[in-house]
C-alpha positions as a printed NumPy array, in Angstrom:
array([[ -7.857,  18.904,  -2.467],
       [ -8.782,  16.417,   0.636],
       [ -5.774,  17.109,   3.092],
       [ -4.385,  13.661,   3.691],
       [ -3.967,  11.65 ,   0.521],
       [ -2.711,   7.653,   1.957],
       [ -0.789,   5.37 ,  -0.464],
       [ -2.554,   2.638,  -1.147],
       [  0.19 ,  -0.824,  -0.369],
       [ -0.738,  -4.044,  -2.208],
       [ -0.598,  -5.705,   1.02 ],
       [ -2.868,  -3.68 ,   2.422],
       [ -5.144,  -3.291,  -0.859],
       [ -5.918,  -6.703,  -1.989],
       [ -8.08 ,  -7.287,   1.281],
       [-10.714,  -5.256,  -0.211],
       [-11.118,  -7.031,  -3.303],
       [-10.879, -10.58 ,  -2.086],
       [-13.436, -10.771,   0.877],
       [-11.183, -13.063,   2.853],
       [-13.687, -14.377,   5.462],
       [-10.688, -14.488,   8.892],
       [-11.432, -11.997,  11.423],
       [ -7.897,  -9.909,  10.519],
       [ -8.97 ,  -9.917,   7.107],
       [-12.626,  -8.594,   7.969],
       [-10.856,  -6.064,  10.133],
       [ -9.218,  -4.561,   7.276],
       [-11.638,  -4.703,   4.916],
       [-14.348,  -2.88 ,   7.373],
       [-10.98 ,   0.119,   7.823],
       [-10.741,   0.204,   4.193],
       [-14.303,   0.825,   3.632],
       [-14.195,   4.125,   5.683],
       [-11.211,   5.367,   3.93 ],
       [-13.07 ,   4.5  ,   0.471],
       [-15.865,   6.542,   1.616],
       [-14.399,   9.284,   2.606],
       [-12.917,   9.849,  -0.924],
       [-16.151,   8.973,  -2.162],
       [-16.54 ,  12.148,  -0.186],
       [-13.485,  13.731,  -1.496],
       [-12.143,  13.946,   1.619],
       [ -9.046,  11.936,   1.072],
       [ -6.556,  11.203,  -1.86 ],
       [ -6.221,   7.661,  -2.848],
       [ -2.731,   7.126,  -4.603],
       [ -1.449,   3.773,  -5.084],
       [  1.993,   3.22 ,  -6.813],
       [  1.935,   1.724, -10.113],
       [  4.179,  -0.915,  -8.732],
       [  1.639,  -1.894,  -6.048],
       [ -1.218,  -2.522,  -8.937],
       [  1.569,  -5.879, -10.318],
       [  1.861,  -7.129,  -6.308],
       [ -2.29 ,  -6.767,  -5.988],
       [ -2.176,  -9.072,  -9.184],
       [  0.09 , -11.688,  -8.105],
       [ -1.643, -11.635,  -4.98 ],
       [ -4.934, -12.113,  -6.578],
       [ -3.25 , -15.013,  -8.424],
       [ -2.145, -16.408,  -5.334],
       [ -5.796, -16.768,  -3.62 ],
       [ -7.527, -17.786,  -6.345],
       [ -4.698, -19.836,  -8.946],
       [ -2.435, -21.2  ,  -6.367],
       [ -4.905, -21.63 ,  -3.027],
       [ -8.032, -21.869,  -4.68 ],
       [-10.05 , -19.571,  -2.651],
       [-12.442, -19.087,  -5.232],
       [-12.797, -22.733,  -6.751],
       [-10.651, -24.96 ,  -9.226],
       [ -9.951, -24.788, -13.366],
       [-11.996, -22.143, -15.092],
       [-13.982, -21.017, -11.336],
       [-10.566, -19.943,  -9.969],
       [ -9.581, -18.572, -13.549],
       [-12.767, -16.032, -13.605],
       [-12.251, -15.405,  -9.901],
       [ -7.935, -13.996, -10.957],
       [ -9.274, -12.217, -13.971],
       [-12.596, -10.852, -11.63 ],
       [-10.138,  -9.839,  -8.666],
       [ -7.646,  -8.086, -11.216],
       [-10.356,  -6.138, -12.933],
       [-11.91 ,  -4.574, -10.135],
       [ -8.909,  -3.154,  -9.067],
       [ -8.539,  -2.059, -12.924],
       [-12.206,  -0.446, -12.327],
       [-10.894,   1.271,  -9.327],
       [ -7.525,   3.119, -11.076],
       [ -8.723,   3.369, -14.787],
       [-12.194,   3.634, -15.378],
       [-13.977,   4.95 , -12.191],
       [-10.736,   7.065, -10.785],
       [-11.36 ,   6.283,  -7.908],
       [ -7.521,   5.591,  -6.712],
       [ -4.756,   7.825,  -9.283],
       [ -2.074,   5.661,  -9.874],
       [  1.854,   7.617,  -9.561],
       [  3.942,   6.348, -11.385],
       [  7.31 ,   5.415, -10.764],
       [ 10.27 ,   7.788, -11.286],
       [ 14.266,   7.778, -11.725],
       [ 14.273,   9.948,  -8.34 ],
       [ 12.426,   7.347,  -6.022],
       [ 15.61 ,   4.867,  -7.436],
       [ 17.749,   7.355,  -6.119],
       [ 16.018,   7.637,  -2.773],
       [ 16.264,   3.85 ,  -1.981],
       [ 19.597,   4.263,  -1.287],
       [ 19.326,   6.349,   1.964],
       [ 16.667,   4.533,   2.632],
       [ 18.099,   1.148,   2.58 ],
       [ 20.848,   2.534,   5.059],
       [ 18.293,   4.133,   7.478],
       [ 16.851,   0.551,   7.059],
       [ 19.587,  -1.501,   8.243],
       [ 20.927,   0.909,  10.713],
       [ 17.551,   0.048,  12.776],
       [ 18.963,  -3.255,  13.03 ],
       [ 17.411,  -7.126,  12.57 ],
       [ 13.589,  -7.476,  11.847],
       [ 12.292,  -8.752,  15.381],
       [  9.512, -11.008,  14.984],
       [  8.702,  -8.576,  11.663],
       [  9.317, -10.767,   8.849],
       [ 11.739,  -9.172,   6.804],
       [ 13.902,  -6.177,   5.723],
       [ 12.55 ,  -3.875,   3.861],
       [ 11.982,  -5.225,   0.366],
       [ 12.972,  -2.936,  -2.965],
       [  9.035,  -2.723,  -3.41 ],
       [  8.742,  -1.433,   0.194],
       [ 11.441,   1.097,  -0.318],
       [  9.655,   2.593,  -3.274],
       [  6.565,   2.836,  -1.977],
       [  7.983,   5.037,   1.14 ],
       [ 10.278,   6.766,  -1.405],
       [  7.239,   7.392,  -3.382],
       [  5.094,   8.314,  -0.9  ],
       [  7.646,  11.188,   0.539],
       [  8.429,  12.567,  -2.71 ],
       [  4.463,  13.213,  -3.212],
       [  4.537,  14.584,   0.021],
       [  6.626,  17.384,  -1.028],
       [  5.589,  17.956,  -4.535],
       [  1.988,  18.124,  -3.147],
       [  0.994,  18.408,   0.482],
       [  2.539,  21.192,   2.862],
       [  4.198,  18.461,   5.314],
       [  5.225,  14.722,   5.214],
       [  2.292,  13.697,   7.909],
       [  0.232,  14.571,   5.004],
       [  1.205,  11.61 ,   3.197],
       [  0.173,   7.811,   4.764],
       [  1.141,   4.771,   3.523],
       [ -1.983,   2.438,   4.577],
       [  0.365,  -0.95 ,   4.354],
       [ -0.002,  -4.541,   6.574],
       [  4.1  ,  -4.659,   6.473],
       [  4.825,  -4.059,   9.977],
       [  8.979,  -2.837,   8.785],
       [  7.314,  -0.457,   6.407],
       [  5.209,   0.915,   9.276],
       [  8.067,   0.72 ,  11.831],
       [ 10.546,   1.976,   9.513],
       [  8.047,   5.129,   9.467],
       [  7.614,   5.359,  12.548],
       [ 11.069,   5.423,  13.57 ],
       [ 11.982,   8.34 ,  10.956],
       [  8.817,  10.576,  11.619],
       [  8.819,  13.485,   9.688],
       [ 12.137,  12.414,   7.304],
       [  9.618,  10.11 ,   5.304],
       [  5.868,   9.922,   4.807],
       [  4.099,   8.033,   7.449],
       [  2.466,   4.452,   7.456],
       [ -0.544,   3.259,   9.08 ],
       [  0.036,  -0.799,  10.069],
       [ -3.339,  -1.307,   9.216],
       [ -3.873,  -4.862,  10.86 ],
       [ -3.696,  -3.11 ,  14.289],
       [ -4.756,   0.708,  13.967],
       [ -7.964,   2.394,  12.217],
       [ -6.282,   4.132,   8.835],
       [ -8.766,   7.9  ,   9.701]])
């Protein structure tokens, strides 16, 4: 069994498929390539909370259909379908990434996450408080760590959401760890 599991948040994972050309996206893409190389060598276990599949599709739709980054009309629709298919192939056909199912326990656990998030105080230039999806991702990664690893630091949430990373850093050991990919290497 790989020593570490990585929970891929949609905010980071979409960069693997989108081929955006800005410097931050390129840095994230390089870091994800390194992580996926480890996975190919069976040195990393990649997980995606199943709710993030829908979040990825929404972002792919925004890139292709709303922002028209890949063309207009049928070209945009084809690009959207191609992006979605690439993710689905990695999860379903090629099994590079395992889909982690949402459970009742995850909904129960987010109550404590929201309480702790609000006790941290208002976000400082970080965007918003944790969203319901953010809290579920933290809950799912933590539950995975409790069931499948010796300690919670062996599960890392890979995210471009600074609030998730800040929350997990503030509550180290209580929840899975997190890495904010634009600023730090994943591995």
